[in-house]
PDB file of C-alpha atoms in Angstrom:
ATOM      1  CA  UNK A 225       7.378  18.643  -8.833  1.00 41.00           C
ATOM      2  CA  UNK A 226       8.394  15.171  -9.915  1.00 42.00           C
ATOM      3  CA  UNK A 227       5.847  12.384  -9.631  1.00 43.00           C
ATOM      4  CA  UNK A 228       7.137   9.162  -8.092  1.00 42.00           C
ATOM      5  CA  UNK A 229       7.328   6.243 -10.475  1.00 44.00           C
ATOM      6  CA  UNK A 230       5.325   3.117  -9.586  1.00 44.00           C
ATOM      7  CA  UNK A 231       8.463   1.230  -8.566  1.00 44.00           C
ATOM      8  CA  UNK A 232       9.249   3.999  -6.086  1.00 46.00           C
ATOM      9  CA  UNK A 233       5.699   4.010  -4.733  1.00 44.00           C
ATOM     10  CA  UNK A 234       5.815   0.285  -4.102  1.00 45.00           C
ATOM     11  CA  UNK A 235       8.779   0.707  -1.776  1.00 44.00           C
ATOM     12  CA  UNK A 236       7.413   3.535   0.383  1.00 46.00           C
ATOM     13  CA  UNK A 237       8.373   3.024   4.024  1.00 42.00           C
ATOM     14  CA  UNK A 238       8.803   5.628   6.721  1.00 39.00           C
ATOM     15  CA  UNK A 239      10.742   4.593   9.845  1.00 42.00           C
ATOM     16  CA  UNK A 240       9.469   1.052   9.689  1.00 52.00           C
ATOM     17  CA  UNK A 241       5.879   1.992   8.937  1.00 84.00           C
ATOM     18  CA  UNK A 242       4.306   1.981   5.530  1.00 90.00           C
ATOM     19  CA  UNK A 243       2.183   4.846   4.280  1.00 89.00           C
ATOM     20  CA  UNK A 244      -0.432   5.194   1.592  1.00 87.00           C
ATOM     21  CA  UNK A 245       1.312   6.860  -1.358  1.00 87.00           C
ATOM     22  CA  UNK A 246      -0.342  10.033  -2.638  1.00 89.00           C
ATOM     23  CA  UNK A 247      -2.446   9.705  -5.748  1.00 88.00           C
ATOM     24  CA  UNK A 248      -0.641  11.105  -8.805  1.00 89.00           C
ATOM     25  CA  UNK A 249      -3.908  12.697  -9.978  1.00 88.00           C
ATOM     26  CA  UNK A 250      -7.022  14.342  -8.567  1.00 92.00           C
ATOM     27  CA  UNK A 251      -9.723  11.934  -7.410  1.00 90.00           C
ATOM     28  CA  UNK A 252     -12.091  13.097 -10.160  1.00 93.00           C
ATOM     29  CA  UNK A 253      -9.484  12.998 -12.957  1.00 95.00           C
ATOM     30  CA  UNK A 254     -10.669   9.620 -14.255  1.00 94.00           C
ATOM     31  CA  UNK A 255     -14.344  10.603 -14.563  1.00 95.00           C
ATOM     32  CA  UNK A 256     -16.595   9.612 -16.262  1.00 95.00           C
ATOM     33  CA  UNK A 257     -14.912   6.175 -16.428  1.00 96.00           C
ATOM     34  CA  UNK A 258     -14.057   5.922 -12.719  1.00 94.00           C
ATOM     35  CA  UNK A 259     -15.869   8.203 -10.295  1.00 95.00           C
ATOM     36  CA  UNK A 260     -14.288  10.145  -7.458  1.00 91.00           C
ATOM     37  CA  UNK A 261     -16.533   8.115  -5.130  1.00 92.00           C
ATOM     38  CA  UNK A 262     -14.995   4.871  -6.452  1.00 93.00           C
ATOM     39  CA  UNK A 263     -11.478   6.276  -5.980  1.00 90.00           C
ATOM     40  CA  UNK A 264     -12.388   7.347  -2.427  1.00 88.00           C
ATOM     41  CA  UNK A 265     -13.634   3.879  -1.618  1.00 88.00           C
ATOM     42  CA  UNK A 266     -10.870   1.913  -3.330  1.00 87.00           C
ATOM     43  CA  UNK A 267      -7.942   4.143  -2.354  1.00 88.00           C
ATOM     44  CA  UNK A 268      -9.118   5.826   0.830  1.00 85.00           C
ATOM     45  CA  UNK A 269     -10.653   2.761   2.463  1.00 88.00           C
ATOM     46  CA  UNK A 270      -9.650  -0.466   0.708  1.00 88.00           C
ATOM     47  CA  UNK A 271      -5.975   0.310  -0.083  1.00 90.00           C
ATOM     48  CA  UNK A 272      -5.550   2.135   3.227  1.00 90.00           C
ATOM     49  CA  UNK A 273      -6.873  -0.882   5.141  1.00 91.00           C
ATOM     50  CA  UNK A 274      -4.047  -3.057   3.748  1.00 93.00           C
ATOM     51  CA  UNK A 275      -1.483  -0.439   4.789  1.00 93.00           C
ATOM     52  CA  UNK A 276      -2.930  -0.157   8.290  1.00 92.00           C
ATOM     53  CA  UNK A 277      -3.127  -3.928   8.771  1.00 93.00           C
ATOM     54  CA  UNK A 278       0.477  -4.444   7.618  1.00 95.00           C
ATOM     55  CA  UNK A 279       1.642  -1.743  10.033  1.00 94.00           C
ATOM     56  CA  UNK A 280      -0.358  -3.428  12.803  1.00 92.00           C
ATOM     57  CA  UNK A 281       1.277  -6.782  12.003  1.00 95.00           C
ATOM     58  CA  UNK A 282       4.741  -5.195  11.919  1.00 95.00           C
ATOM     59  CA  UNK A 283       4.099  -3.771  15.377  1.00 93.00           C
ATOM     60  CA  UNK A 284       3.704  -7.238  16.880  1.00 94.00           C
ATOM     61  CA  UNK A 285       6.768  -8.551  18.725  1.00 95.00           C
ATOM     62  CA  UNK A 286       6.778 -11.811  16.758  1.00 95.00           C
ATOM     63  CA  UNK A 287       7.189  -9.828  13.510  1.00 95.00           C
ATOM     64  CA  UNK A 288      10.010  -7.551  14.716  1.00 93.00           C
ATOM     65  CA  UNK A 289      12.467  -9.006  12.193  1.00 94.00           C
ATOM     66  CA  UNK A 290      10.353  -7.582   9.358  1.00 95.00           C
ATOM     67  CA  UNK A 291       9.877  -4.085  10.743  1.00 90.00           C
ATOM     68  CA  UNK A 292      12.678  -2.365   8.812  1.00 89.00           C
ATOM     69  CA  UNK A 293      12.319  -4.347   5.586  1.00 93.00           C
ATOM     70  CA  UNK A 294      11.090  -2.939   2.293  1.00 93.00           C
ATOM     71  CA  UNK A 295       7.716  -3.903   0.963  1.00 94.00           C
ATOM     72  CA  UNK A 296       9.408  -6.037  -1.687  1.00 94.00           C
ATOM     73  CA  UNK A 297      11.383  -7.920   0.964  1.00 95.00           C
ATOM     74  CA  UNK A 298       8.198  -8.582   2.935  1.00 96.00           C
ATOM     75  CA  UNK A 299       6.357  -9.835  -0.166  1.00 96.00           C
ATOM     76  CA  UNK A 300       9.224 -12.157  -1.092  1.00 96.00           C
ATOM     77  CA  UNK A 301      10.028 -13.407   2.407  1.00 97.00           C
ATOM     78  CA  UNK A 302       6.711 -13.905   4.170  1.00 96.00           C
ATOM     79  CA  UNK A 303       3.632 -16.095   3.926  1.00 96.00           C
ATOM     80  CA  UNK A 304       0.090 -15.982   5.237  1.00 97.00           C
ATOM     81  CA  UNK A 305      -1.560 -12.810   6.464  1.00 96.00           C
ATOM     82  CA  UNK A 306       1.589 -10.665   6.343  1.00 96.00           C
ATOM     83  CA  UNK A 307       2.291 -11.745   2.768  1.00 97.00           C
ATOM     84  CA  UNK A 308      -1.306 -11.022   1.781  1.00 97.00           C
ATOM     85  CA  UNK A 309      -1.298  -7.507   3.244  1.00 96.00           C
ATOM     86  CA  UNK A 310       2.080  -6.637   1.708  1.00 96.00           C
ATOM     87  CA  UNK A 311       1.165  -8.148  -1.665  1.00 96.00           C
ATOM     88  CA  UNK A 312      -2.131  -6.261  -1.742  1.00 95.00           C
ATOM     89  CA  UNK A 313      -0.300  -2.991  -1.038  1.00 94.00           C
ATOM     90  CA  UNK A 314       2.207  -3.817  -3.784  1.00 92.00           C
ATOM     91  CA  UNK A 315      -0.628  -4.566  -6.215  1.00 91.00           C
ATOM     92  CA  UNK A 316      -2.608  -1.441  -5.322  1.00 88.00           C
ATOM     93  CA  UNK A 317       0.418   0.860  -5.483  1.00 85.00           C
ATOM     94  CA  UNK A 318       0.579   0.222  -9.200  1.00 75.00           C
TER      95      UNK A 318
END
């Protein structure tokens, strides 16, 4: 099975909603340097929160023009809270 390259992960969108990309390794694969608990917190809570918030923002009527855009388009074309959420996802996907 091919593993998605970071540039592909950064563009993940499914019918207008973004999803947390799967980790390309097991959560404990980076131990002892980074614990599975740290990965759970950073990926499963922190990264996921940015994805959920961006999807929430995209669901608002005033943001309808952005709903079918790629993550890159949102990062380049927005400001404020929407930019921050999209940029954080972009950063964390790498």
